PDB file of N, CA and C in Angstrom:
ATOM      1  N   PHE A   1     -34.764-121.758  -5.691  1.00 73.00           N
ATOM      2  CA  PHE A   1     -33.973-121.652  -4.656  1.00 73.00           C
ATOM      3  C   PHE A   1     -33.248-120.882  -5.234  1.00 73.00           C
ATOM      4  N   VAL A   2     -32.772-120.399  -5.607  1.00 76.00           N
ATOM      5  CA  VAL A   2     -31.810-119.309  -6.530  1.00 76.00           C
ATOM      6  C   VAL A   2     -30.313-119.553  -5.728  1.00 76.00           C
ATOM      7  N   GLN A   3     -29.544-119.872  -7.120  1.00 73.00           N
ATOM      8  CA  GLN A   3     -28.195-119.676  -6.556  1.00 73.00           C
ATOM      9  C   GLN A   3     -26.859-118.803  -6.904  1.00 73.00           C
ATOM     10  N   SER A   4     -25.713-118.651  -6.370  1.00 74.00           N
ATOM     11  CA  SER A   4     -25.239-117.531  -7.054  1.00 74.00           C
ATOM     12  C   SER A   4     -24.191-118.444  -8.613  1.00 74.00           C
ATOM     13  N   ASP A   5     -24.575-119.576  -8.264  1.00 75.00           N
ATOM     14  CA  ASP A   5     -23.848-120.894  -9.587  1.00 75.00           C
ATOM     15  C   ASP A   5     -25.360-121.175  -9.701  1.00 75.00           C
ATOM     16  N   PRO A   6     -25.504-120.728 -11.116  1.00 69.00           N
ATOM     17  CA  PRO A   6     -27.122-121.109 -11.673  1.00 69.00           C
ATOM     18  C   PRO A   6     -27.140-122.641 -12.083  1.00 69.00           C
ATOM     19  N   LYS A   7     -26.088-123.346 -11.389  1.00 78.00           N
ATOM     20  CA  LYS A   7     -26.310-124.747 -12.140  1.00 78.00           C
ATOM     21  C   LYS A   7     -26.414-125.353 -10.919  1.00 78.00           C
ATOM     22  N   LEU A   8     -26.032-124.649  -9.808  1.00 78.00           N
ATOM     23  CA  LEU A   8     -26.298-125.029  -8.340  1.00 78.00           C
ATOM     24  C   LEU A   8     -28.133-125.295  -7.577  1.00 78.00           C
ATOM     25  N   SER A   9     -28.763-123.970  -8.677  1.00 81.00           N
ATOM     26  CA  SER A   9     -29.895-123.791  -8.420  1.00 81.00           C
ATOM     27  C   SER A   9     -31.717-124.566  -8.095  1.00 81.00           C
ATOM     28  N   SER A  10     -32.552-125.058  -7.587  1.00 83.00           N
ATOM     29  CA  SER A  10     -33.602-126.035  -8.528  1.00 83.00           C
ATOM     30  C   SER A  10     -34.632-124.904  -7.896  1.00 83.00           C
ATOM     31  N   ALA A  11     -35.668-126.280  -7.687  1.00 84.00           N
ATOM     32  CA  ALA A  11     -37.020-125.442  -7.712  1.00 84.00           C
ATOM     33  C   ALA A  11     -38.029-126.607  -7.063  1.00 84.00           C
ATOM     34  N   ILE A  12     -38.862-126.492  -6.951  1.00 83.00           N
ATOM     35  CA  ILE A  12     -40.023-127.153  -6.410  1.00 83.00           C
ATOM     36  C   ILE A  12     -40.829-126.891  -7.379  1.00 83.00           C
ATOM     37  N   ILE A  13     -41.167-127.726  -7.910  1.00 81.00           N
ATOM     38  CA  ILE A  13     -42.497-127.911  -8.724  1.00 81.00           C
ATOM     39  C   ILE A  13     -43.369-129.178  -8.255  1.00 81.00           C
ATOM     40  N   GLN A  14     -45.118-128.863  -8.879  1.00 78.00           N
ATOM     41  CA  GLN A  14     -46.165-130.133  -8.015  1.00 78.00           C
ATOM     42  C   GLN A  14     -46.453-129.377  -9.630  1.00 78.00           C
ATOM     43  N   ARG A  15     -46.352-130.783 -10.314  1.00 77.00           N
ATOM     44  CA  ARG A  15     -47.436-131.794 -11.379  1.00 77.00           C
ATOM     45  C   ARG A  15     -48.240-131.828 -10.733  1.00 77.00           C
ATOM     46  N   GLN A  16     -50.033-131.387 -11.917  1.00 79.00           N
ATOM     47  CA  GLN A  16     -51.226-131.714 -11.587  1.00 79.00           C
ATOM     48  C   GLN A  16     -51.475-133.575 -10.726  1.00 79.00           C
ATOM     49  N   GLY A  17     -51.612-133.461  -9.694  1.00 81.00           N
ATOM     50  CA  GLY A  17     -51.849-134.373  -9.369  1.00 81.00           C
ATOM     51  C   GLY A  17     -51.405-135.595  -8.362  1.00 81.00           C
ATOM     52  N   ASP A  18     -50.161-135.272  -8.725  1.00 81.00           N
ATOM     53  CA  ASP A  18     -48.627-135.088  -8.018  1.00 81.00           C
ATOM     54  C   ASP A  18     -48.457-134.243  -6.768  1.00 81.00           C
ATOM     55  N   LYS A  19     -48.025-134.779  -5.890  1.00 84.00           N
ATOM     56  CA  LYS A  19     -46.599-134.361  -4.334  1.00 84.00           C
ATOM     57  C   LYS A  19     -45.643-133.618  -5.310  1.00 84.00           C
ATOM     58  N   PRO A  20     -45.586-132.119  -4.777  1.00 83.00           N
ATOM     59  CA  PRO A  20     -44.240-131.223  -4.969  1.00 83.00           C
ATOM     60  C   PRO A  20     -43.420-131.830  -4.744  1.00 83.00           C
ATOM     61  N   HIS A  21     -42.432-131.986  -5.835  1.00 84.00           N
ATOM     62  CA  HIS A  21     -40.942-131.980  -6.426  1.00 84.00           C
ATOM     63  C   HIS A  21     -39.577-131.475  -6.159  1.00 84.00           C
ATOM     64  N   ARG A  22     -38.572-131.801  -5.864  1.00 87.00           N
ATOM     65  CA  ARG A  22     -37.496-130.149  -6.240  1.00 87.00           C
ATOM     66  C   ARG A  22     -36.729-131.554  -6.836  1.00 87.00           C
ATOM     67  N   TYR A  23     -36.510-130.414  -7.835  1.00 87.00           N
ATOM     68  CA  TYR A  23     -35.448-130.408  -8.686  1.00 87.00           C
ATOM     69  C   TYR A  23     -34.401-129.278  -9.058  1.00 87.00           C
ATOM     70  N   ALA A  24     -33.463-130.071 -10.388  1.00 89.00           N
ATOM     71  CA  ALA A  24     -32.184-129.323 -10.474  1.00 89.00           C
ATOM     72  C   ALA A  24     -32.375-129.004 -11.088  1.00 89.00           C
ATOM     73  N   VAL A  25     -31.035-127.769 -11.535  1.00 90.00           N
ATOM     74  CA  VAL A  25     -31.177-127.671 -13.416  1.00 90.00           C
ATOM     75  C   VAL A  25     -30.631-128.982 -14.199  1.00 90.00           C
ATOM     76  N   GLY A  26     -31.200-128.623 -15.212  1.00 90.00           N
ATOM     77  CA  GLY A  26     -31.146-129.734 -15.754  1.00 90.00           C
ATOM     78  C   GLY A  26     -31.922-131.215 -15.777  1.00 90.00           C
ATOM     79  N   GLY A  27     -32.984-131.095 -14.551  1.00 89.00           N
ATOM     80  CA  GLY A  27     -33.333-132.608 -13.856  1.00 89.00           C
ATOM     81  C   GLY A  27     -34.861-132.471 -15.054  1.00 89.00           C
ATOM     82  N   GLU A  28     -35.019-133.397 -15.118  1.00 89.00           N
ATOM     83  CA  GLU A  28     -36.451-133.959 -16.046  1.00 89.00           C
ATOM     84  C   GLU A  28     -36.866-133.569 -15.235  1.00 89.00           C
ATOM     85  N   ILE A  29     -38.431-133.666 -15.619  1.00 87.00           N
ATOM     86  CA  ILE A  29     -39.903-132.653 -14.920  1.00 87.00           C
ATOM     87  C   ILE A  29     -40.789-134.174 -15.516  1.00 87.00           C
ATOM     88  N   SER A  30     -40.552-134.757 -16.197  1.00 86.00           N
ATOM     89  CA  SER A  30     -41.367-135.009 -17.757  1.00 86.00           C
ATOM     90  C   SER A  30     -40.620-135.704 -19.052  1.00 86.00           C
ATOM     91  N   ASP A  31     -41.536-136.591 -19.342  1.00 87.00           N
ATOM     92  CA  ASP A  31     -40.884-136.533 -20.912  1.00 87.00           C
ATOM     93  C   ASP A  31     -40.404-135.525 -22.189  1.00 87.00           C
ATOM     94  N   GLY A  32     -38.938-134.871 -22.107  1.00 88.00           N
ATOM     95  CA  GLY A  32     -39.202-133.801 -22.433  1.00 88.00           C
ATOM     96  C   GLY A  32     -38.786-132.666 -22.772  1.00 88.00           C
ATOM     97  N   VAL A  33     -39.360-132.598 -20.701  1.00 90.00           N
ATOM     98  CA  VAL A  33     -39.205-131.313 -19.856  1.00 90.00           C
ATOM     99  C   VAL A  33     -38.542-131.770 -19.241  1.00 90.00           C
ATOM    100  N   LYS A  34     -36.879-130.455 -19.035  1.00 91.00           N
ATOM    101  CA  LYS A  34     -36.054-130.169 -17.954  1.00 91.00           C
ATOM    102  C   LYS A  34     -36.328-128.554 -17.396  1.00 91.00           C
ATOM    103  N   LEU A  35     -36.209-129.167 -16.079  1.00 91.00           N
ATOM    104  CA  LEU A  35     -35.542-127.773 -15.992  1.00 91.00           C
ATOM    105  C   LEU A  35     -34.867-126.835 -16.170  1.00 91.00           C
ATOM    106  N   HIS A  36     -35.079-125.948 -16.906  1.00 91.00           N
ATOM    107  CA  HIS A  36     -33.754-124.705 -17.427  1.00 91.00           C
ATOM    108  C   HIS A  36     -32.626-123.757 -16.872  1.00 91.00           C
ATOM    109  N   ALA A  37     -33.663-122.987 -16.013  1.00 90.00           N
ATOM    110  CA  ALA A  37     -33.176-121.921 -15.482  1.00 90.00           C
ATOM    111  C   ALA A  37     -34.368-122.125 -13.808  1.00 90.00           C
ATOM    112  N   VAL A  38     -33.177-121.508 -13.176  1.00 89.00           N
ATOM    113  CA  VAL A  38     -34.441-120.978 -12.028  1.00 89.00           C
ATOM    114  C   VAL A  38     -34.438-118.841 -11.537  1.00 89.00           C
ATOM    115  N   TYR A  39     -35.025-118.837 -11.595  1.00 88.00           N
ATOM    116  CA  TYR A  39     -34.521-117.171 -11.090  1.00 88.00           C
ATOM    117  C   TYR A  39     -35.912-116.923 -10.659  1.00 88.00           C
ATOM    118  N   ARG A  40     -35.656-115.542  -9.727  1.00 83.00           N
ATOM    119  CA  ARG A  40     -36.699-114.767  -7.943  1.00 83.00           C
ATOM    120  C   ARG A  40     -37.409-115.409  -8.227  1.00 83.00           C
ATOM    121  N   ASP A  41     -38.251-114.491  -9.933  1.00 84.00           N
ATOM    122  CA  ASP A  41     -39.136-114.727  -9.896  1.00 84.00           C
ATOM    123  C   ASP A  41     -40.228-115.952 -10.741  1.00 84.00           C
ATOM    124  N   ARG A  42     -39.435-116.803 -11.304  1.00 86.00           N
ATOM    125  CA  ARG A  42     -39.814-116.901 -12.807  1.00 86.00           C
ATOM    126  C   ARG A  42     -39.026-118.702 -12.468  1.00 86.00           C
ATOM    127  N   VAL A  43     -39.755-119.642 -13.495  1.00 88.00           N
ATOM    128  CA  VAL A  43     -38.516-120.562 -13.452  1.00 88.00           C
ATOM    129  C   VAL A  43     -38.103-120.955 -15.041  1.00 88.00           C
ATOM    130  N   GLU A  44     -37.482-121.683 -15.246  1.00 90.00           N
ATOM    131  CA  GLU A  44     -37.414-121.528 -17.270  1.00 90.00           C
ATOM    132  C   GLU A  44     -37.020-122.890 -17.560  1.00 90.00           C
ATOM    133  N   LEU A  45     -38.629-123.558 -18.477  1.00 90.00           N
ATOM    134  CA  LEU A  45     -38.618-125.155 -18.197  1.00 90.00           C
ATOM    135  C   LEU A  45     -38.440-125.064 -19.838  1.00 90.00           C
ATOM    136  N   GLN A  46     -37.275-125.901 -20.254  1.00 91.00           N
ATOM    137  CA  GLN A  46     -36.939-126.567 -21.774  1.00 91.00           C
ATOM    138  C   GLN A  46     -38.248-127.963 -22.467  1.00 91.00           C
ATOM    139  N   ARG A  47     -38.829-127.301 -23.401  1.00 89.00           N
ATOM    140  CA  ARG A  47     -39.419-128.593 -23.581  1.00 89.00           C
ATOM    141  C   ARG A  47     -39.190-128.532 -25.071  1.00 89.00           C
ATOM    142  N   GLY A  48     -39.050-129.824 -25.849  1.00 87.00           N
ATOM    143  CA  GLY A  48     -38.617-129.854 -27.269  1.00 87.00           C
ATOM    144  C   GLY A  48     -38.056-128.892 -27.615  1.00 87.00           C
ATOM    145  N   GLY A  49     -36.944-128.395 -27.186  1.00 86.00           N
ATOM    146  CA  GLY A  49     -35.867-127.534 -27.735  1.00 86.00           C
ATOM    147  C   GLY A  49     -36.527-126.382 -27.382  1.00 86.00           C
ATOM    148  N   ARG A  50     -37.315-125.496 -26.754  1.00 91.00           N
ATOM    149  CA  ARG A  50     -38.372-124.588 -26.654  1.00 91.00           C
ATOM    150  C   ARG A  50     -37.922-123.868 -25.128  1.00 91.00           C
ATOM    151  N   LEU A  51     -37.796-123.000 -24.658  1.00 90.00           N
ATOM    152  CA  LEU A  51     -38.079-122.188 -23.307  1.00 90.00           C
ATOM    153  C   LEU A  51     -39.148-122.260 -22.944  1.00 90.00           C
ATOM    154  N   GLU A  52     -39.853-122.280 -21.824  1.00 88.00           N
ATOM    155  CA  GLU A  52     -40.562-121.704 -21.232  1.00 88.00           C
ATOM    156  C   GLU A  52     -40.834-121.585 -20.332  1.00 88.00           C
ATOM    157  N   SER A  53     -41.447-119.796 -20.086  1.00 86.00           N
ATOM    158  CA  SER A  53     -40.942-119.361 -18.906  1.00 86.00           C
ATOM    159  C   SER A  53     -42.669-119.651 -17.897  1.00 86.00           C
ATOM    160  N   LEU A  54     -42.505-119.672 -16.023  1.00 82.00           N
ATOM    161  CA  LEU A  54     -42.947-120.213 -15.319  1.00 82.00           C
ATOM    162  C   LEU A  54     -43.789-119.516 -13.806  1.00 82.00           C
ATOM    163  N   PRO A  55     -43.769-118.707 -14.372  1.00 84.00           N
ATOM    164  CA  PRO A  55     -44.186-116.910 -12.999  1.00 84.00           C
ATOM    165  C   PRO A  55     -44.357-117.397 -11.927  1.00 84.00           C
ATOM    166  N   PHE A  56     -43.648-117.699 -10.391  1.00 77.00           N
ATOM    167  CA  PHE A  56     -44.241-117.477  -9.555  1.00 77.00           C
ATOM    168  C   PHE A  56     -45.118-116.800  -9.019  1.00 77.00           C
ATOM    169  N   PRO A  57     -46.558-118.052  -8.172  1.00 72.00           N
ATOM    170  CA  PRO A  57     -47.786-116.842  -7.827  1.00 72.00           C
ATOM    171  C   PRO A  57     -47.571-115.639  -7.182  1.00 72.00           C
ATOM    172  N   HIS A  58     -47.684-114.893  -7.205  1.00 63.00           N
ATOM    173  CA  HIS A  58     -47.864-113.501  -6.979  1.00 63.00           C
ATOM    174  C   HIS A  58     -49.265-113.102  -5.927  1.00 63.00           C
ATOM    175  N   ARG A  59     -48.369-112.728  -4.537  1.00 56.00           N
ATOM    176  CA  ARG A  59     -49.613-112.535  -3.583  1.00 56.00           C
ATOM    177  C   ARG A  59     -50.092-110.981  -3.829  1.00 56.00           C
ATOM    178  N   SER A  60     -51.957-111.320  -3.681  1.00 52.00           N
ATOM    179  CA  SER A  60     -52.491-110.053  -3.648  1.00 52.00           C
ATOM    180  C   SER A  60     -52.434-109.508  -2.124  1.00 52.00           C
ATOM    181  N   GLY A  61     -52.276-107.975  -2.888  1.00 48.00           N
ATOM    182  CA  GLY A  61     -52.318-107.284  -1.883  1.00 48.00           C
ATOM    183  C   GLY A  61     -51.066-106.244  -0.742  1.00 48.00           C
ATOM    184  N   GLY A  62     -50.079-106.749  -1.723  1.00 46.00           N
ATOM    185  CA  GLY A  62     -48.772-106.359  -2.098  1.00 46.00           C
ATOM    186  C   GLY A  62     -48.486-106.677  -1.168  1.00 46.00           C
ATOM    187  N   LEU A  63     -47.771-106.022   0.662  1.00 43.00           N
ATOM    188  CA  LEU A  63     -46.948-106.082   1.803  1.00 43.00           C
ATOM    189  C   LEU A  63     -47.499-107.695   2.092  1.00 43.00           C
ATOM    190  N   LEU A  64     -49.485-106.967   2.544  1.00 41.00           N
ATOM    191  CA  LEU A  64     -49.799-108.319   3.301  1.00 41.00           C
ATOM    192  C   LEU A  64     -50.142-109.230   2.821  1.00 41.00           C
ATOM    193  N   ALA A  65     -49.960-109.398   3.550  1.00 43.00           N
ATOM    194  CA  ALA A  65     -50.412-111.551   3.005  1.00 43.00           C
ATOM    195  C   ALA A  65     -52.137-112.310   3.938  1.00 43.00           C
ATOM    196  N   SER A  66     -52.957-112.322   2.683  1.00 42.00           N
ATOM    197  CA  SER A  66     -54.145-112.966   3.792  1.00 42.00           C
ATOM    198  C   SER A  66     -53.918-114.027   4.136  1.00 42.00           C
ATOM    199  N   ALA A  67     -55.083-114.558   4.863  1.00 44.00           N
ATOM    200  CA  ALA A  67     -55.034-115.501   5.936  1.00 44.00           C
ATOM    201  C   ALA A  67     -54.696-117.006   4.510  1.00 44.00           C
ATOM    202  N   ASP A  68     -55.089-117.243   3.316  1.00 45.00           N
ATOM    203  CA  ASP A  68     -55.468-117.923   2.495  1.00 45.00           C
ATOM    204  C   ASP A  68     -53.356-118.293   1.818  1.00 45.00           C
ATOM    205  N   ASP A  69     -52.533-116.626   1.816  1.00 44.00           N
ATOM    206  CA  ASP A  69     -51.778-117.015   1.716  1.00 44.00           C
ATOM    207  C   ASP A  69     -50.626-116.944   2.607  1.00 44.00           C
ATOM    208  N   ILE A  70     -50.652-117.139   4.144  1.00 41.00           N
ATOM    209  CA  ILE A  70     -50.474-117.713   5.196  1.00 41.00           C
ATOM    210  C   ILE A  70     -50.568-119.034   4.754  1.00 41.00           C
ATOM    211  N   THR A  71     -51.877-119.550   4.790  1.00 47.00           N
ATOM    212  CA  THR A  71     -51.501-121.180   4.957  1.00 47.00           C
ATOM    213  C   THR A  71     -51.117-122.257   3.729  1.00 47.00           C
ATOM    214  N   SER A  72     -51.521-121.260   2.540  1.00 50.00           N
ATOM    215  CA  SER A  72     -50.949-121.781   1.619  1.00 50.00           C
ATOM    216  C   SER A  72     -49.181-121.461   1.870  1.00 50.00           C
ATOM    217  N   GLU A  73     -48.705-120.540   1.966  1.00 52.00           N
ATOM    218  CA  GLU A  73     -47.118-120.841   2.743  1.00 52.00           C
ATOM    219  C   GLU A  73     -46.696-121.310   3.371  1.00 52.00           C
ATOM    220  N   ASN A  74     -47.989-122.013   4.589  1.00 54.00           N
ATOM    221  CA  ASN A  74     -47.378-123.233   5.128  1.00 54.00           C
ATOM    222  C   ASN A  74     -47.112-124.292   5.417  1.00 54.00           C
ATOM    223  N   ASP A  75     -47.852-124.558   4.140  1.00 63.00           N
ATOM    224  CA  ASP A  75     -48.481-125.804   3.605  1.00 63.00           C
ATOM    225  C   ASP A  75     -47.111-126.182   3.059  1.00 63.00           C
ATOM    226  N   SER A  76     -46.858-125.677   2.093  1.00 64.00           N
ATOM    227  CA  SER A  76     -46.007-125.285   1.510  1.00 64.00           C
ATOM    228  C   SER A  76     -44.245-125.672   2.262  1.00 64.00           C
ATOM    229  N   ILE A  77     -44.298-124.665   3.761  1.00 68.00           N
ATOM    230  CA  ILE A  77     -43.261-124.745   4.308  1.00 68.00           C
ATOM    231  C   ILE A  77     -43.322-126.920   4.557  1.00 68.00           C
ATOM    232  N   GLU A  78     -44.074-127.449   5.050  1.00 72.00           N
ATOM    233  CA  GLU A  78     -44.631-128.397   5.529  1.00 72.00           C
ATOM    234  C   GLU A  78     -44.205-129.343   4.528  1.00 72.00           C
ATOM    235  N   GLN A  79     -44.241-128.897   3.413  1.00 70.00           N
ATOM    236  CA  GLN A  79     -44.126-129.530   1.551  1.00 70.00           C
ATOM    237  C   GLN A  79     -42.179-130.233   1.851  1.00 70.00           C
ATOM    238  N   LEU A  80     -41.613-128.517   1.765  1.00 70.00           N
ATOM    239  CA  LEU A  80     -40.681-129.569   1.745  1.00 70.00           C
ATOM    240  C   LEU A  80     -40.084-129.683   2.904  1.00 70.00           C
ATOM    241  N   GLN A  81     -40.449-129.243   4.025  1.00 71.00           N
ATOM    242  CA  GLN A  81     -40.352-130.247   5.776  1.00 71.00           C
ATOM    243  C   GLN A  81     -39.756-131.790   4.707  1.00 71.00           C
ATOM    244  N   SER A  82     -40.816-131.957   4.116  1.00 72.00           N
ATOM    245  CA  SER A  82     -41.743-133.402   4.014  1.00 72.00           C
ATOM    246  C   SER A  82     -40.760-133.978   3.019  1.00 72.00           C
ATOM    247  N   LEU A  83     -40.111-133.472   2.018  1.00 74.00           N
ATOM    248  CA  LEU A  83     -39.325-133.610   1.485  1.00 74.00           C
ATOM    249  C   LEU A  83     -37.779-134.310   1.390  1.00 74.00           C
ATOM    250  N   GLN A  84     -37.512-132.113   2.618  1.00 74.00           N
ATOM    251  CA  GLN A  84     -36.011-132.285   3.163  1.00 74.00           C
ATOM    252  C   GLN A  84     -35.927-134.050   3.542  1.00 74.00           C
ATOM    253  N   ASP A  85     -36.476-134.680   4.653  1.00 74.00           N
ATOM    254  CA  ASP A  85     -36.958-135.379   5.835  1.00 74.00           C
ATOM    255  C   ASP A  85     -37.127-136.897   4.827  1.00 74.00           C
ATOM    256  N   GLU A  86     -37.831-136.891   3.613  1.00 77.00           N
ATOM    257  CA  GLU A  86     -37.040-137.620   2.624  1.00 77.00           C
ATOM    258  C   GLU A  86     -35.879-137.736   2.132  1.00 77.00           C
ATOM    259  N   ASN A  87     -35.494-136.977   2.272  1.00 75.00           N
ATOM    260  CA  ASN A  87     -33.919-136.719   1.543  1.00 75.00           C
ATOM    261  C   ASN A  87     -33.005-136.834   2.489  1.00 75.00           C
ATOM    262  N   ALA A  88     -33.149-136.964   4.111  1.00 74.00           N
ATOM    263  CA  ALA A  88     -32.456-137.292   4.803  1.00 74.00           C
ATOM    264  C   ALA A  88     -32.816-138.997   5.156  1.00 74.00           C
ATOM    265  N   ALA A  89     -34.434-139.501   4.874  1.00 75.00           N
ATOM    266  CA  ALA A  89     -34.445-141.488   4.930  1.00 75.00           C
ATOM    267  C   ALA A  89     -33.871-141.763   3.732  1.00 75.00           C
ATOM    268  N   ALA A  90     -33.785-140.903   2.515  1.00 78.00           N
ATOM    269  CA  ALA A  90     -33.187-141.501   2.057  1.00 78.00           C
ATOM    270  C   ALA A  90     -31.186-141.565   2.098  1.00 78.00           C
ATOM    271  N   LEU A  91     -30.957-140.706   2.405  1.00 79.00           N
ATOM    272  CA  LEU A  91     -29.604-141.247   3.059  1.00 79.00           C
ATOM    273  C   LEU A  91     -29.118-141.478   3.585  1.00 79.00           C
ATOM    274  N   ARG A  92     -29.924-141.936   5.002  1.00 82.00           N
ATOM    275  CA  ARG A  92     -29.526-142.888   5.814  1.00 82.00           C
ATOM    276  C   ARG A  92     -29.811-144.144   5.695  1.00 82.00           C
ATOM    277  N   GLU A  93     -30.784-144.222   4.324  1.00 85.00           N
ATOM    278  CA  GLU A  93     -30.546-145.831   4.151  1.00 85.00           C
ATOM    279  C   GLU A  93     -29.289-146.161   3.399  1.00 85.00           C
ATOM    280  N   ARG A  94     -29.197-145.377   2.044  1.00 84.00           N
ATOM    281  CA  ARG A  94     -28.330-145.798   1.489  1.00 84.00           C
ATOM    282  C   ARG A  94     -26.775-145.337   2.221  1.00 84.00           C
ATOM    283  N   LEU A  95     -27.015-144.875   3.310  1.00 84.00           N
ATOM    284  CA  LEU A  95     -25.282-145.376   4.229  1.00 84.00           C
ATOM    285  C   LEU A  95     -25.419-146.030   5.200  1.00 84.00           C
ATOM    286  N   ASP A  96     -26.176-146.875   5.381  1.00 85.00           N
ATOM    287  CA  ASP A  96     -26.484-147.899   6.103  1.00 85.00           C
ATOM    288  C   ASP A  96     -26.625-148.940   5.655  1.00 85.00           C
ATOM    289  N   ALA A  97     -26.363-148.810   3.747  1.00 84.00           N
ATOM    290  CA  ALA A  97     -26.656-149.861   2.962  1.00 84.00           C
ATOM    291  C   ALA A  97     -25.144-149.759   2.462  1.00 84.00           C
ATOM    292  N   LEU A  98     -24.118-148.864   3.013  1.00 83.00           N
ATOM    293  CA  LEU A  98     -22.628-148.781   2.583  1.00 83.00           C
ATOM    294  C   LEU A  98     -22.226-149.549   3.744  1.00 83.00           C
ATOM    295  N   ARG A  99     -22.700-149.218   4.838  1.00 83.00           N
ATOM    296  CA  ARG A  99     -21.771-149.722   5.893  1.00 83.00           C
ATOM    297  C   ARG A  99     -22.034-150.873   6.147  1.00 83.00           C
ATOM    298  N   GLN A 100     -23.254-151.649   5.965  1.00 84.00           N
ATOM    299  CA  GLN A 100     -22.680-153.215   5.987  1.00 84.00           C
ATOM    300  C   GLN A 100     -22.542-153.154   4.967  1.00 84.00           C
ATOM    301  N   GLN A 101     -21.646-153.521   3.777  1.00 81.00           N
ATOM    302  CA  GLN A 101     -21.516-153.513   2.103  1.00 81.00           C
ATOM    303  C   GLN A 101     -19.479-153.760   2.988  1.00 81.00           C
ATOM    304  N   MET A 102     -19.892-152.268   3.599  1.00 81.00           N
ATOM    305  CA  MET A 102     -17.802-152.383   3.964  1.00 81.00           C
ATOM    306  C   MET A 102     -17.683-153.337   5.110  1.00 81.00           C
ATOM    307  N   GLU A 103     -18.473-153.513   6.089  1.00 82.00           N
ATOM    308  CA  GLU A 103     -18.402-154.821   7.548  1.00 82.00           C
ATOM    309  C   GLU A 103     -18.364-155.785   6.401  1.00 82.00           C
ATOM    310  N   ALA A 104     -19.632-156.232   5.759  1.00 81.00           N
ATOM    311  CA  ALA A 104     -19.398-157.992   4.970  1.00 81.00           C
ATOM    312  C   ALA A 104     -18.107-157.626   4.001  1.00 81.00           C
ATOM    313  N   THR A 105     -17.439-157.466   4.178  1.00 74.00           N
ATOM    314  CA  THR A 105     -16.195-157.192   3.440  1.00 74.00           C
ATOM    315  C   THR A 105     -15.355-157.399   4.006  1.00 74.00           C
ATOM    316  N   PRO A 106     -14.524-158.511   3.859  1.00 71.00           N
ATOM    317  CA  PRO A 106     -13.445-158.285   4.458  1.00 71.00           C
ATOM    318  C   PRO A 106     -11.747-157.708   4.641  1.00 71.00           C
ATOM    319  N   ILE A 107     -10.738-157.518   5.743  1.00 69.00           N
ATOM    320  CA  ILE A 107     -10.390-156.601   4.645  1.00 69.00           C
ATOM    321  C   ILE A 107      -9.241-156.997   4.902  1.00 69.00           C
ATOM    322  N   ALA A 108      -8.087-156.806   4.037  1.00 67.00           N
ATOM    323  CA  ALA A 108      -7.271-157.717   3.749  1.00 67.00           C
ATOM    324  C   ALA A 108      -6.362-157.478   4.757  1.00 67.00           C
ATOM    325  N   GLU A 109      -4.969-157.710   5.360  1.00 68.00           N
ATOM    326  CA  GLU A 109      -4.421-158.189   6.264  1.00 68.00           C
ATOM    327  C   GLU A 109      -2.906-157.626   5.196  1.00 68.00           C
ATOM    328  N   PRO A 110      -2.566-156.532   6.008  1.00 66.00           N
ATOM    329  CA  PRO A 110      -0.781-156.682   5.047  1.00 66.00           C
ATOM    330  C   PRO A 110      -0.082-158.465   5.197  1.00 66.00           C
ATOM    331  N   ALA A 111       0.588-157.277   4.203  1.00 66.00           N
ATOM    332  CA  ALA A 111       1.271-159.513   4.449  1.00 66.00           C
ATOM    333  C   ALA A 111       3.255-158.909   5.390  1.00 66.00           C
ATOM    334  N   GLU A 112       3.349-159.688   6.367  1.00 68.00           N
ATOM    335  CA  GLU A 112       4.306-159.938   6.981  1.00 68.00           C
ATOM    336  C   GLU A 112       5.666-159.664   6.605  1.00 68.00           C
ATOM    337  N   GLU A 113       6.647-158.851   6.402  1.00 65.00           N
ATOM    338  CA  GLU A 113       8.079-158.711   6.204  1.00 65.00           C
ATOM    339  C   GLU A 113       8.748-159.513   7.013  1.00 65.00           C
ATOM    340  N   ASP A 114       9.867-160.350   6.897  1.00 62.00           N
ATOM    341  CA  ASP A 114      11.035-160.997   7.206  1.00 62.00           C
ATOM    342  C   ASP A 114      11.370-160.240   7.346  1.00 62.00           C
ATOM    343  N   SER A 115      12.287-159.848   8.794  1.00 56.00           N
ATOM    344  CA  SER A 115      13.419-158.668   9.314  1.00 56.00           C
ATOM    345  C   SER A 115      14.413-160.382   9.974  1.00 56.00           C
TER     346      SER A 115
END
């Protein structure tokens, strides 16, 4: 997800054997590996102080997508939706916890002034 401000860009990266995860620029993907930059056609990772490029997969056949490409794209959309749902659920949990914390904390009454 390329943004006009590169620091706000992010990418969905799937490590072998894991579910895809969304990483922001600067986010740690694994020990010693961080997402350095996101471009339209690739992402750059920083590993041990060196930059590595990971190109996005290209569709074969130009503008026409094969059934496999469409299935893969649909799977990617479903995975992205799942990530968004997980993020929304985590946000709801945090809001509920904050609400409970606020309800549990008594509000100090202002002192009445004698007139």
